[in-house]
Each structure stands twice: as structure tokens, then as C-alpha cells.
Coordinates of C-alpha atoms (C1' of nucleotides) in Angstrom, one line a residue:
Chain A
M26 CA 23.5 -11.0 -18.6
T27 CA 25.8 -8.3 -20.0
L28 CA 28.7 -10.6 -19.4
A29 CA 26.9 -13.4 -21.2
S30 CA 27.1 -11.8 -24.6
I31 CA 30.8 -10.9 -24.1
E32 CA 31.7 -14.4 -22.9
K33 CA 29.4 -16.0 -25.4
V34 CA 27.9 -18.4 -22.8
P35 CA 24.4 -18.6 -21.5
P36 CA 23.6 -16.1 -18.7
R37 CA 22.8 -18.9 -16.2
T38 CA 26.3 -20.3 -16.7
V39 CA 27.7 -16.9 -15.8
A40 CA 25.4 -16.7 -12.7
E41 CA 26.7 -20.1 -11.6
V42 CA 30.3 -19.0 -11.9
V43 CA 29.5 -15.8 -9.9
V44 CA 27.7 -17.8 -7.2
A45 CA 30.5 -20.3 -6.9
N46 CA 33.0 -17.5 -6.2
I47 CA 31.1 -15.5 -3.6
V48 CA 33.0 -14.9 -0.4
D49 CA 30.9 -13.9 2.5
R50 CA 33.4 -12.4 4.9
E51 CA 30.9 -10.9 7.3
G52 CA 28.7 -14.0 7.3
M53 CA 25.6 -12.1 6.4
I54 CA 24.4 -14.2 3.5
D55 CA 21.8 -16.7 4.3
R56 CA 21.5 -18.2 0.8
V57 CA 21.9 -17.3 -2.9
E58 CA 19.6 -18.4 -5.6
I59 CA 19.8 -18.2 -9.4
A60 CA 16.5 -17.1 -10.9
G61 CA 14.9 -16.4 -14.2
P62 CA 17.1 -15.8 -17.1
G63 CA 20.1 -15.3 -14.9
Y64 CA 19.4 -13.2 -11.9
V65 CA 21.4 -13.8 -8.7
N66 CA 19.3 -13.2 -5.7
F67 CA 21.0 -12.8 -2.3
F68 CA 19.0 -13.6 0.9
L69 CA 20.5 -12.1 4.0
K70 CA 20.4 -13.5 7.4
K71 CA 18.0 -12.2 9.9
S72 CA 21.0 -11.1 12.1
Y73 CA 21.9 -8.6 9.5
W74 CA 18.5 -7.0 9.5
T75 CA 18.3 -6.9 13.3
S76 CA 21.7 -5.3 13.4
V77 CA 20.5 -2.5 11.1
L78 CA 17.5 -2.0 13.3
K79 CA 19.8 -1.7 16.3
D80 CA 21.6 1.1 14.5
A81 CA 18.4 2.9 13.5
A82 CA 16.9 2.7 17.0
G83 CA 20.2 3.7 18.6
M84 CA 21.4 6.5 16.3
G85 CA 18.3 8.7 16.6
D86 CA 18.1 11.4 14.1
G87 CA 21.5 10.6 12.8
Y88 CA 20.3 7.4 11.2
G89 CA 20.1 7.7 7.4
Q90 CA 22.3 10.7 7.2
A91 CA 24.7 10.3 4.3
D92 CA 28.0 11.9 3.6
I93 CA 28.1 12.0 -0.2
G94 CA 28.2 15.8 0.2
E95 CA 31.4 15.6 2.3
G96 CA 30.5 19.0 3.7
K97 CA 30.8 20.8 0.4
S98 CA 28.7 23.9 0.1
V99 CA 25.7 24.1 -2.1
Q100 CA 23.4 27.1 -2.7
V101 CA 19.9 26.4 -3.6
E102 CA 18.1 29.5 -5.0
F103 CA 14.4 29.1 -5.5
L104 CA 11.1 30.9 -5.8
S105 CA 12.6 34.4 -6.1
A106 CA 9.1 35.6 -7.0
N107 CA 8.8 39.3 -8.0
P108 CA 7.5 41.4 -5.1
T109 CA 4.5 42.6 -7.1
G110 CA 1.9 40.5 -5.5
P111 CA 1.2 37.6 -3.1
L112 CA 2.4 34.1 -3.7
H113 CA 0.1 31.9 -5.6
I114 CA -0.4 28.2 -5.8
G115 CA 2.3 27.7 -8.4
H116 CA 4.8 29.4 -6.2
G117 CA 3.8 26.8 -3.5
R118 CA 5.0 24.0 -5.6
V119 CA 8.4 25.6 -6.2
A120 CA 8.8 26.5 -2.5
A121 CA 7.9 23.0 -1.4
F122 CA 10.3 21.5 -3.9
G123 CA 13.2 23.9 -3.2
D124 CA 12.9 23.7 0.6
S125 CA 12.7 19.9 0.6
L126 CA 15.6 19.6 -1.8
A127 CA 17.7 21.8 0.5
N128 CA 16.7 19.6 3.5
L129 CA 17.6 16.5 1.5
L130 CA 21.0 17.7 0.5
K131 CA 21.6 18.6 4.1
A132 CA 20.8 15.1 5.1
A133 CA 23.1 13.9 2.5
G134 CA 26.0 15.8 4.0
Y135 CA 26.1 19.0 2.1
N136 CA 26.4 22.4 3.7
V137 CA 23.3 24.1 2.2
Q138 CA 22.3 27.7 1.9
K139 CA 18.8 28.7 0.8
E140 CA 18.5 32.0 -1.0
Y141 CA 15.7 34.1 -2.4
Y142 CA 16.6 36.7 -5.1
I143 CA 14.5 39.8 -4.9
N144 CA 13.8 41.5 -8.3
D145 CA 13.5 45.0 -6.8
V146 CA 14.6 46.9 -9.9
G147 CA 13.0 47.8 -13.2
N148 CA 9.7 48.5 -14.9
Q149 CA 7.6 46.2 -12.9
M150 CA 8.6 48.0 -9.7
E151 CA 7.6 51.2 -11.4
T152 CA 4.3 49.7 -12.4
L153 CA 3.7 48.5 -8.9
G154 CA 4.4 51.9 -7.4
R155 CA 2.1 53.6 -9.9
S156 CA -0.6 51.1 -9.3
T157 CA -0.6 51.8 -5.6
Y158 CA -0.3 55.6 -6.3
I159 CA -3.4 55.6 -8.5
R160 CA -5.4 53.5 -6.0
Y161 CA -4.3 56.0 -3.4
K162 CA -5.6 58.9 -5.5
Q163 CA -8.8 57.1 -6.3
M164 CA -9.6 57.0 -2.6
F165 CA -10.0 60.8 -2.8
D166 CA -11.4 61.0 -6.3
P167 CA -12.9 57.8 -7.6
G168 CA -13.1 59.3 -11.1
I169 CA -9.4 58.9 -11.8
P170 CA -8.8 56.2 -14.3
F171 CA -6.6 53.2 -13.5
I172 CA -3.4 52.7 -15.5
Q173 CA -3.6 50.3 -18.3
D174 CA -1.0 47.7 -17.3
G175 CA -1.4 48.2 -13.6
Y176 CA -1.7 45.5 -11.0
K177 CA -5.4 45.0 -10.4
G178 CA -5.5 42.9 -7.3
N179 CA -7.3 44.0 -4.2
Y180 CA -4.1 43.9 -2.2
I181 CA -3.0 47.1 -4.0
R182 CA -6.1 48.8 -2.6
D183 CA -5.2 47.5 0.8
I184 CA -1.8 48.9 0.6
A185 CA -3.2 52.3 -0.6
Q186 CA -5.6 52.2 2.4
E187 CA -2.8 51.6 4.8
I188 CA -0.9 54.6 3.4
I189 CA -3.9 56.8 3.8
T190 CA -4.3 55.7 7.4
D191 CA -0.7 56.7 8.0
A192 CA -0.2 59.7 5.9
K193 CA -3.7 61.0 5.0
D194 CA -3.5 63.2 1.9
R195 CA 0.1 64.1 2.2
Y196 CA 1.1 62.5 -1.1
L197 CA -1.8 64.1 -3.0
H198 CA 0.0 67.4 -2.9
L199 CA 3.4 66.2 -4.1
P200 CA 4.3 66.2 -7.8
E201 CA 3.9 62.7 -9.1
E202 CA 7.5 62.1 -9.8
E203 CA 8.3 62.8 -6.2
A204 CA 5.6 60.7 -4.8
I205 CA 6.2 57.5 -6.9
P206 CA 9.5 56.4 -5.3
F207 CA 7.7 56.3 -1.9
F208 CA 4.9 54.2 -3.3
I209 CA 7.3 51.8 -4.9
E210 CA 9.3 51.3 -1.7
Y211 CA 6.2 51.0 0.5
S212 CA 4.4 48.6 -1.8
K213 CA 7.5 46.4 -2.3
N214 CA 8.2 46.2 1.5
N215 CA 4.5 45.5 2.2
I216 CA 4.3 42.7 -0.3
L217 CA 7.7 41.2 0.7
N218 CA 6.6 41.0 4.2
G219 CA 3.5 39.2 3.1
I220 CA 5.6 36.8 1.2
R221 CA 7.8 36.2 4.1
K222 CA 4.9 35.5 6.3
D223 CA 3.2 33.1 3.8
L224 CA 6.5 31.2 3.4
E225 CA 7.0 31.0 7.2
D226 CA 3.6 29.5 7.6
F227 CA 4.4 27.1 4.7
G228 CA 7.5 26.0 6.7
V229 CA 10.0 27.6 4.3
L230 CA 12.8 29.7 5.8
F231 CA 15.5 31.2 3.7
N232 CA 19.0 31.8 5.0
N233 CA 19.5 34.8 2.8
W234 CA 17.3 37.4 0.9
F235 CA 19.4 38.8 -1.9
S236 CA 18.5 42.1 -3.4
E237 CA 19.0 42.7 -7.2
K238 CA 19.2 46.5 -6.4
S239 CA 22.3 45.7 -4.2
L240 CA 24.1 44.5 -7.3
Y241 CA 23.7 48.0 -8.8
D242 CA 24.6 49.8 -5.6
S243 CA 27.7 47.8 -5.1
G244 CA 28.8 48.4 -8.7
E245 CA 28.8 44.7 -9.5
V246 CA 26.6 45.1 -12.5
E247 CA 29.0 47.8 -14.0
G248 CA 31.9 45.6 -13.0
V249 CA 30.5 42.6 -14.9
L250 CA 29.9 44.7 -18.0
K251 CA 33.5 45.9 -17.8
A252 CA 34.9 42.4 -17.3
L253 CA 32.9 41.1 -20.3
K254 CA 34.1 43.9 -22.4
E255 CA 37.7 43.2 -21.6
K256 CA 37.3 39.6 -22.4
G257 CA 35.9 40.7 -25.8
Y258 CA 32.5 39.2 -25.6
L259 CA 30.6 42.5 -26.0
Y260 CA 29.7 44.3 -29.1
E261 CA 27.5 47.2 -30.1
S262 CA 24.8 47.0 -32.7
E263 CA 21.8 49.2 -33.4
G264 CA 22.6 51.3 -30.5
A265 CA 22.5 48.4 -28.0
L266 CA 25.2 46.5 -26.2
W267 CA 25.2 42.7 -26.9
L268 CA 26.8 39.7 -25.3
N269 CA 28.1 37.1 -27.7
T270 CA 26.3 34.1 -26.0
T271 CA 26.1 32.2 -29.2
L272 CA 29.8 31.4 -28.7
F273 CA 28.7 29.1 -25.9
G274 CA 25.7 27.5 -27.5
D275 CA 22.8 30.0 -27.1
D276 CA 20.8 30.3 -30.3
K277 CA 21.1 34.1 -30.5
D278 CA 23.1 36.8 -28.9
R279 CA 21.5 38.7 -26.1
V280 CA 21.2 42.4 -25.3
L281 CA 22.7 43.6 -22.0
V282 CA 22.2 47.4 -22.4
R283 CA 19.3 48.6 -24.5
S284 CA 19.6 51.5 -26.9
T285 CA 17.7 53.6 -24.3
G286 CA 20.7 53.0 -22.0
Q287 CA 18.6 50.9 -19.6
K288 CA 20.0 47.5 -18.7
T289 CA 18.1 44.4 -19.4
Y290 CA 17.4 42.0 -16.5
F291 CA 20.1 39.7 -18.0
A292 CA 22.9 42.0 -17.0
P293 CA 22.2 41.9 -13.2
D294 CA 21.5 38.1 -13.5
I295 CA 25.0 37.6 -14.8
A296 CA 26.4 39.8 -12.0
Y297 CA 24.3 37.8 -9.5
H298 CA 25.8 34.5 -10.7
Q299 CA 29.2 35.9 -10.6
N300 CA 28.5 36.9 -7.0
K301 CA 27.3 33.3 -6.3
F302 CA 30.5 31.8 -7.7
K303 CA 32.6 34.3 -5.8
R304 CA 31.0 33.2 -2.6
G305 CA 32.7 29.9 -3.2
F306 CA 29.8 27.5 -3.6
H307 CA 30.8 24.1 -4.9
L308 CA 27.4 23.7 -6.5
I309 CA 24.9 26.3 -7.5
V310 CA 21.3 25.1 -7.9
D311 CA 18.8 27.4 -9.6
I312 CA 15.2 26.4 -9.4
W313 CA 12.9 28.1 -11.9
G314 CA 9.4 27.8 -13.1
A315 CA 9.4 25.9 -16.4
D316 CA 8.2 29.0 -18.3
H317 CA 11.8 30.2 -18.0
H318 CA 13.3 27.2 -19.6
G319 CA 14.4 29.2 -22.7
Y320 CA 16.5 31.3 -20.3
E321 CA 18.9 28.5 -19.4
P322 CA 21.2 28.5 -22.4
R323 CA 21.9 32.2 -22.1
M324 CA 22.5 31.9 -18.3
R325 CA 25.0 29.1 -18.9
A326 CA 26.6 31.2 -21.6
G327 CA 26.8 34.1 -19.4
V328 CA 28.5 32.1 -16.7
Q329 CA 31.0 30.7 -19.2
C330 CA 31.8 34.2 -20.5
L331 CA 32.9 35.1 -17.0
G332 CA 35.1 32.0 -17.0
Y333 CA 33.2 29.9 -14.5
P334 CA 32.6 26.2 -15.0
E335 CA 29.0 25.7 -16.1
K336 CA 29.0 22.2 -14.8
N337 CA 28.8 23.7 -11.3
L338 CA 25.5 25.3 -12.2
K339 CA 22.5 23.1 -12.0
V340 CA 19.2 24.4 -13.3
I341 CA 16.0 22.6 -12.2
L342 CA 12.8 23.5 -14.0
V343 CA 9.6 23.0 -12.1
Q344 CA 6.5 22.6 -14.2
L345 CA 3.8 25.1 -13.6
V346 CA 0.6 24.3 -11.8
A347 CA -2.7 24.4 -13.7
L348 CA -5.4 25.4 -11.3
L349 CA -8.8 23.8 -11.7
R350 CA -12.0 24.5 -9.9
E351 CA -14.7 21.9 -10.3
G352 CA -12.7 20.4 -13.1
K353 CA -12.5 23.6 -15.0
P354 CA -9.3 25.5 -15.7
V355 CA -8.8 28.9 -14.0
S356 CA -6.5 31.3 -15.6
M357 CA -3.8 32.8 -13.4
S358 CA -2.2 36.1 -13.8
T359 CA -0.8 38.4 -11.1
R360 CA -1.6 41.4 -13.2
S361 CA -5.2 40.6 -13.8
A362 CA -5.5 39.4 -10.3
E363 CA -7.0 36.1 -11.2
F364 CA -5.2 33.6 -9.0
V365 CA -5.6 31.4 -5.9
T366 CA -3.0 32.5 -3.4
L367 CA -0.8 30.2 -1.4
R368 CA -2.4 31.7 1.7
E369 CA -5.8 30.5 0.6
V370 CA -4.4 27.0 0.0
L371 CA -2.8 27.0 3.4
D372 CA -6.0 28.1 5.1
E373 CA -8.2 25.6 3.2
V374 CA -5.9 22.6 2.8
G375 CA -3.2 23.1 5.3
K376 CA 0.6 23.1 5.1
D377 CA 1.1 19.4 5.4
A378 CA -1.4 18.2 2.8
A379 CA -0.3 21.0 0.4
R380 CA 3.4 20.1 0.7
F381 CA 2.8 16.4 0.4
M382 CA 0.6 17.0 -2.7
F383 CA 3.4 19.0 -4.4
L384 CA 6.0 16.4 -3.4
T385 CA 4.3 13.3 -4.7
R386 CA 5.1 14.4 -8.2
R387 CA 8.3 14.8 -10.1
P388 CA 9.2 18.4 -10.7
D389 CA 8.8 18.0 -14.5
S390 CA 5.4 16.5 -14.4
H391 CA 2.6 18.8 -15.1
L392 CA 0.3 19.3 -12.2
D393 CA -3.4 19.9 -12.2
F394 CA -4.4 21.2 -8.8
D395 CA -8.1 20.9 -8.4
L396 CA -8.9 22.9 -5.3
D397 CA -12.3 21.2 -4.7
L398 CA -10.7 17.8 -5.2
V399 CA -7.9 18.4 -2.7
K400 CA -10.4 19.7 -0.1
K401 CA -12.7 16.7 -0.7
E402 CA -9.9 14.2 -0.4
S403 CA -8.4 15.9 2.6
S404 CA -9.3 13.1 5.0
E405 CA -8.1 10.5 2.7
N406 CA -5.0 12.3 1.6
P407 CA -1.9 10.1 1.8
V408 CA -0.2 12.6 4.0
Y409 CA -2.6 11.6 6.9
Y410 CA -1.9 8.0 6.2
V411 CA 1.8 8.6 6.8
E412 CA 1.2 10.9 9.8
Y413 CA -1.2 8.4 11.3
A414 CA 1.5 5.7 11.2
H415 CA 3.6 8.0 13.3
A416 CA 0.8 8.9 15.7
R417 CA 0.0 5.2 16.2
I418 CA 3.5 4.4 17.2
V419 CA 3.6 7.2 19.7
N420 CA 0.4 5.9 21.1
I421 CA 1.9 2.5 21.6
F422 CA 4.7 4.0 23.6
R423 CA 2.1 5.9 25.7
Q424 CA 0.3 2.6 26.3
A425 CA 3.5 0.8 27.2
E426 CA 4.4 3.5 29.7
A427 CA 1.0 3.4 31.2
R428 CA 1.4 -0.4 31.7
G429 CA 4.7 0.1 33.3
I430 CA 6.8 -1.2 30.5
P431 CA 9.7 1.1 29.9
E432 CA 11.5 1.2 26.6
P433 CA 14.2 -1.4 27.0
S434 CA 17.9 -0.5 26.5
L435 CA 19.4 -1.8 23.2
S436 CA 22.0 -3.9 25.1
D437 CA 19.6 -6.3 26.8
V438 CA 16.9 -6.7 24.2
D439 CA 16.8 -9.9 22.2
L440 CA 15.9 -8.8 18.6
S441 CA 16.1 -12.3 17.3
L442 CA 12.6 -12.7 18.7
L443 CA 11.4 -10.6 15.8
D444 CA 10.4 -13.3 13.4
L445 CA 7.2 -12.4 11.7
P446 CA 7.3 -11.6 7.9
E447 CA 5.8 -8.2 8.7
E448 CA 8.6 -7.5 11.1
I449 CA 11.3 -8.6 8.7
K450 CA 9.6 -6.4 6.0
M451 CA 9.9 -3.3 8.3
M452 CA 13.5 -4.0 9.1
K453 CA 14.3 -4.2 5.4
L454 CA 12.6 -0.9 4.8
I455 CA 14.5 0.6 7.6
A456 CA 17.7 -0.7 6.1
L457 CA 16.8 0.8 2.8
Y458 CA 16.4 4.3 4.2
P459 CA 20.0 5.5 3.9
E460 CA 20.0 4.3 0.2
V461 CA 16.9 6.3 -0.4
I462 CA 18.5 9.4 1.0
E463 CA 21.6 8.9 -1.1
S464 CA 19.9 8.2 -4.4
S465 CA 17.3 11.0 -3.9
A466 CA 20.0 13.4 -3.1
L467 CA 22.2 12.4 -6.1
A468 CA 19.2 12.7 -8.4
L469 CA 18.0 15.9 -6.7
E470 CA 14.6 14.3 -6.4
P471 CA 12.9 14.8 -3.0
H472 CA 9.7 13.1 -4.3
R473 CA 11.3 9.7 -3.8
I474 CA 11.2 10.2 -0.1
T475 CA 7.4 10.7 -0.3
F476 CA 7.0 7.4 -2.0
Y477 CA 9.3 5.6 0.4
L478 CA 7.3 7.1 3.3
Q479 CA 4.1 5.6 2.0
D480 CA 5.7 2.2 1.7
L481 CA 7.0 2.4 5.2
A482 CA 3.6 3.5 6.5
T483 CA 1.9 0.7 4.7
A484 CA 4.2 -1.8 6.3
L485 CA 3.4 -0.4 9.7
H486 CA -0.3 -0.2 9.4
N487 CA -0.4 -3.8 8.1
Y488 CA 1.6 -5.0 11.0
Y489 CA -0.4 -2.9 13.5
F490 CA -3.6 -4.4 12.2
H491 CA -2.5 -8.0 12.4
H492 CA -0.3 -8.1 15.5
R493 CA 0.1 -6.5 18.8
V494 CA 3.3 -4.8 20.1
I495 CA 2.3 -5.0 23.7
T496 CA 1.8 -8.7 24.6
E497 CA 1.9 -10.9 27.6
D498 CA 5.4 -11.9 26.7
R499 CA 7.7 -9.2 28.2
R500 CA 10.8 -10.1 26.1
L501 CA 8.9 -10.1 22.9
T502 CA 7.2 -6.9 23.8
E503 CA 10.6 -5.2 24.4
A504 CA 11.9 -6.4 21.0
R505 CA 8.9 -5.1 19.3
L506 CA 9.2 -1.7 21.1
I507 CA 12.6 -1.4 19.6
L508 CA 11.3 -2.1 16.2
M509 CA 8.7 0.6 16.7
R510 CA 11.4 3.0 17.8
G511 CA 13.3 2.3 14.6
V512 CA 10.3 2.8 12.4
M513 CA 9.3 6.0 14.2
Q514 CA 12.8 7.3 14.0
V515 CA 12.9 6.9 10.2
L516 CA 9.3 8.3 9.8
R517 CA 10.3 11.4 11.7
S518 CA 13.5 11.9 9.9
A519 CA 11.9 11.5 6.4
L520 CA 9.0 13.7 7.3
A521 CA 11.4 16.4 8.5
I522 CA 13.0 16.4 5.0
L523 CA 9.7 17.0 3.4
G524 CA 8.9 19.7 6.0
I525 CA 5.8 17.9 7.2
R526 CA 5.0 17.5 10.9
A527 CA 5.1 14.1 12.7
P528 CA 2.0 14.4 15.0
E529 CA 2.0 12.8 18.4
R530 CA -1.7 12.0 18.2
M531 CA -4.5 12.4 15.6
Chain B
rG20 C1' 7.8 27.2 -37.8
rC21 C1' 11.7 26.1 -34.0
rG22 C1' 12.8 24.4 -28.9
rG23 C1' 11.6 22.3 -23.8
rC24 C1' 8.4 19.2 -20.8
rU25 C1' 4.5 15.6 -20.7
rG26 C1' 1.5 11.1 -22.7
rU27 C1' 1.6 4.3 -18.1
rA28 C1' -5.4 1.2 -14.9
rG29 C1' -11.8 4.9 -15.1
rC30 C1' -9.0 9.4 -12.3
rU31 C1' -4.3 11.3 -10.0
rC32 C1' 0.5 9.6 -10.4
rA33 C1' 5.3 6.3 -9.4
rG34 C1' 8.7 3.1 -12.0
rU35 C1' 13.4 2.9 -16.9
rA36 C1' 22.3 3.5 -15.8
rG37 C1' 17.6 -1.7 -21.2
rG38 C1' 16.1 -7.4 -17.9
rA39 C1' 11.9 -11.6 -14.0
rU40 C1' 4.7 -11.6 -13.8
rA41 C1' 4.7 -3.0 -15.2
rG42 C1' 3.3 -0.7 -9.3
rA43 C1' 0.6 2.7 -5.6
rG44 C1' -3.5 5.9 -4.1
rC45 C1' -8.4 7.3 -5.3
rA46 C1' -12.9 5.6 -7.5
rA47 C1' -15.7 0.4 -8.0
rG48 C1' -17.0 -4.5 -5.7
rU49 C1' -16.7 -8.1 -1.3
rG50 C1' -15.3 -8.6 3.6
rA51 C1' -12.8 -7.3 8.7
rC52 C1' -13.6 -3.3 14.8
rU53 C1' -15.1 -6.8 23.0
rU54 C1' -8.0 -6.0 21.9
rC55 C1' -1.9 -0.7 21.6
rU56 C1' -6.4 4.8 17.7
rA57 C1' -11.0 1.8 11.7
rA58 C1' -7.6 8.6 9.4
rU59 C1' -6.7 1.2 9.5
rC60 C1' -6.5 -3.9 7.2
rA61 C1' -7.5 -8.2 3.6
rC62 C1' -9.3 -9.8 -1.0
rU63 C1' -11.4 -8.9 -6.2
rA64 C1' -11.5 -6.3 -10.7
rG65 C1' -9.0 -2.9 -13.8
rG66 C1' -3.1 -2.2 -18.8
rU67 C1' -2.0 -2.6 -27.2
rC68 C1' 3.0 1.7 -21.0
rG69 C1' 0.1 7.9 -27.1
rC70 C1' 0.9 5.7 -32.5
rA71 C1' 4.6 3.7 -36.1
rG72 C1' 9.4 2.2 -37.2
rG73 C1' 14.7 1.2 -35.7
rU74 C1' 18.9 -0.7 -32.4
rU75 C1' 19.2 -5.3 -29.1
rC76 C1' 19.2 -12.0 -27.1
rG77 C1' 15.6 -8.6 -24.7
rA78 C1' 12.5 -1.8 -25.2
rU79 C1' 7.5 1.2 -21.0
rU80 C1' 13.0 2.6 -20.7
rC81 C1' 17.6 4.2 -26.0
rC82 C1' 17.2 6.4 -31.4
rU83 C1' 14.0 8.4 -35.5
rG84 C1' 9.3 10.1 -37.3
rC85 C1' 4.2 11.2 -36.3
rC86 C1' -0.1 12.6 -33.0
rA87 C1' -2.1 15.2 -28.6
rG88 C1' -1.7 18.7 -24.2
rC89 C1' 1.1 22.5 -21.6
rC90 C1' 5.1 26.1 -21.8
rG91 C1' 8.8 29.1 -24.2
rC92 C1' 10.8 31.6 -28.7
rG93 C1' 11.3 40.6 -27.0
rC94 C1' 16.3 46.0 -26.8
rC95 C1' 9.6 42.4 -21.1
rA96 C1' 10.5 40.1 -16.2

RNA sequence: GCGGCUGUAGCUCAGUAGGAUAGAGCAAGUGACUUCUAAUCACUAGGUCGCAGGUUCGAUUCCUGCCAGCCGCGCCA
């Protein structure tokens, strides 16, 4: 239809010319039809679909793996929540997204590294340590007032209690300035361990935990400042040191060193990105909460100031999660301790349902997470629909085995016996899977896998309800078992990308 | 005020490199289990794709303006 306007002939005429010139070297085309205003529809022979099924059933986990990545290395940095409190539900969305994206890129042939950046420097660490310190002192003298901007969550009391169990009143007798560093370190480690545990139970394992403090210790922060100065991008004003980010499209210049002499968080962040580039990643993916979107232009500018190509930096913003309880919004703030933790969601809803929930939405869609609703729908949650499809197939194989029908070898099964529309439908979906992997990876959109899975599960349930795999006809049964093998293989592979289990029975 | 994201069925959401009759789940209604698992299946109903212009043979998709919601706009992180 695009050609039609260039050639100035009706689109159907163009279609006729195209159809007349089709060469079918592999003999896979059954027929071609021109439809509507000028669409050309290709109908492929059944032998093509059965040959794809043979591939899928034979290749095992390798089926669907793409090679668009060509082994290039990608780093996906995500979550990187400040170690000042437990992960909450919003973190869960970012974690599910980042982890699945990494799995997806792996399936598409990239060499992927998952990294968590620990903000273990700065005022918030100070506040954290002081919060625990005061709670500790309050255990001995409840009259001591809490600090104004301290972290109010109960987990701070728990940490203080732990310290008392260990050290009794030892820190009570130290001058405050000597005690605080211990409280900072202890609280940070305690909270990080909790975060690690929560993520592990959520199915998220990082390859690397990168400490912000290490950038100071190694001199990289100073080094970056020096490099930027030599390149002439730094200037002093009002006693502070500024980076000329407006040169690269930011709407104002940014402070790197405050007039107090303290560095802003932006300085180590540039050093961090330099460090990433130096590690040789072909692509660097930063996944942030959408509340940080204003930060992207300055980060891009910082990268360009150092002379790195900003096109190798991809920033994905994940919209925040608005939490509802019985339809009413609940405000969330780590400091005020009003939040639902990821742990609570894991305990109440489960890892699979939570991950699926997060992954059925585009990262830039706003998400209302109604706890009561998710709990209520738990048995009707689409995740179980997909898992059930897998469990049903496994059960068929159990039944077949019990009846003495072993899974046939691919070489002597006659797949041309698969003739039902429902069977063709499943073969087409299996054939689509590699394309889904490729396009999802290119778009960096793991949620497409979720929707594909629901389509595949629908096809399976529909088939299962109307037909039987194990029949009196041995040859037909064998062909159908291979079809089930193919569907099961794809279900497993796709669920693995989402980080959701494929249960053997339900 | 400026910027980002979003607005599609009663609800929660897919879908657009511009193209055929806009899809799914839930909720609603009607049906289906002596069979390999009913956490399932079939059918029905449900839409001015936020509003108004523009570009185009053709716009839910691209452009402009407006409206609504959320989020940013520090020498905080």
C-alpha cells in the first residue's frame, strides 16, 4: 500500500504483481491470497509447522534462544535501593522487571551481568546510624527524644535490640562521635542482609554488589573530578564546584562539590558510570524508579563529559507502584515507616503471583497494587492459568507412562497425523516463540513474554478440554505426545525468563 | 510555571515502524465434568481508543493545543 502511492496504481494491482513473482524455493507455501485493500496473506503448508514442532521438541531448552546479542556484554543495573530500610512493594516491581529483562537478554544471546549499586555513603547513612543509636539509648532511658528526621520503622528497634543482646551497654559509655560509626556499619549490614534475603526469596540473584564507598576508597571519585577539570568542564561559583552539563543538553549545570567541601551524590555517580564503561560493557542499562527521571539528562551529560558514547547507555524508567488497601491509597515512605514490604507481599501473595502481576504491565504504565484485590484474586490469577497448563501436560506424560506408552523418538513419529485446528494453532504459537524472544529483547520489554504465555496456555487448555492426547490409536497418541513436549518446552523456557516456576502438579 | 509518564469495555490492562471487523483477564449472563487434573472450556453482552484540530488515500497509533491523574524540577538521595 505504500508502493501504491509511489507507483500510482491501486494497491490491489501491486499485490497481484507481488503474488505473481513469489518464488517458493523451500516449498513451504500452501497458498497466497490477496485480501482487503491489498494485503497479501501467506498460508504455509502443514509440513512447515510440523518441522518447527520437531525442532522445538528436539532442541529442549535451546529452542527459542536467539543470537541477536552475538555474545556482546550487557550490564543491567537495577534496584540499587538505599540500605536504610527493607524493600517495599515498589522495589518489587523494579526487581521483577530488571531480573526478567536480564534473563530475556541472556536468552537473546547477550552476555549479561546484573549489578546492585549500594549507596553506602552520605547523610542518609549518618541518619540511619543515628536512628539506631537513639533507639539503642532509649532501651536504657525511654525519655530520650528521637531525632527529627530519623527512620521510624520498627526494624530500627529490632537492630538496636540485637546490638544490646550482643554488646549490652558498652556503647552507652562511649562518646557519641565514637559510637556512631559502629551503628552505621551495623545497621547497614543488617539491612543489606535483609535485602539480599528478600531478593533471594523473590528469585532475584545479582552477579555483583557494587559499593559507592569503594569509589571513594579507590580514588575514582577524585580521579573523575581531576579528569573533568582537565577537560575544562568544571568551574567554581559561589564556593561550589560545578559541572557544565548544559553543554550536553541538561537544563542547568550541576554541583559536584558543595561549598561545604562535601561531594554531591552526582560525583560518585559519574565515577560509577566511568567504572562501568571501563569494564568494557557494550551496553549499559540503568533501571530507575520514575521519580528519578529528571536525573537522566545530567547522567547522560556526565557520561559525555568523560568522552563516552551516551548511546551505549540506556535508561529505563519504571513507574512507581501506588499501593491501595480496600481501594484506598496508602502513602509510602521509608522514613515515616508507612509501607508494605516486599516480604509481606511474598508471604501473602507468593513469588510467582507477585512477579507475574508486575510483569503483565509495561514498565511505564502506572500500577495500582491493591493488596486485598490481589489476595482475593489469587486463585484466579492468570499466573495459575499458565502454570496449570504446564502441570496438565506433565500429568499427561505421567498417565502415558503409567499406561506403558513411552515418549516416542522424533525419528519415527508421524507428525502429519496432527490435523486438528487446535493442533495447528499450537504449532503456530510454538513457531512464534523465537520471534517473541527477539522482539521482546530488542524492545527491552519482558512483559510481552507474559502475554505470549497466556495465549499459549489458552491454546493448550482449549485443546485439552476438547480432545484427548492418549487415545486408542497408538500412532496418533505418539504424535500428540510430541506436540505436548513442544508446548511444555516453550512454557518452561518462557516461565524461566519471567522467573516463575513451572510446577509438576497443582 | 516548566518537564516526564499515563488516559483504550463496568474494573485491571495489552495493542500502534500509520492499514483489514480495536483484543485479553476479571466482573455480569447462559451452558459444559462416568474420560489424560473443572485452578478448565464454549457462547452472550459490553467501545465517540480523554477532548478538539492538523498531516494522510487511511490516525487508537504521528504533530499541535486543551483537560484529568501520577511523578519530577535542591549546594537532598
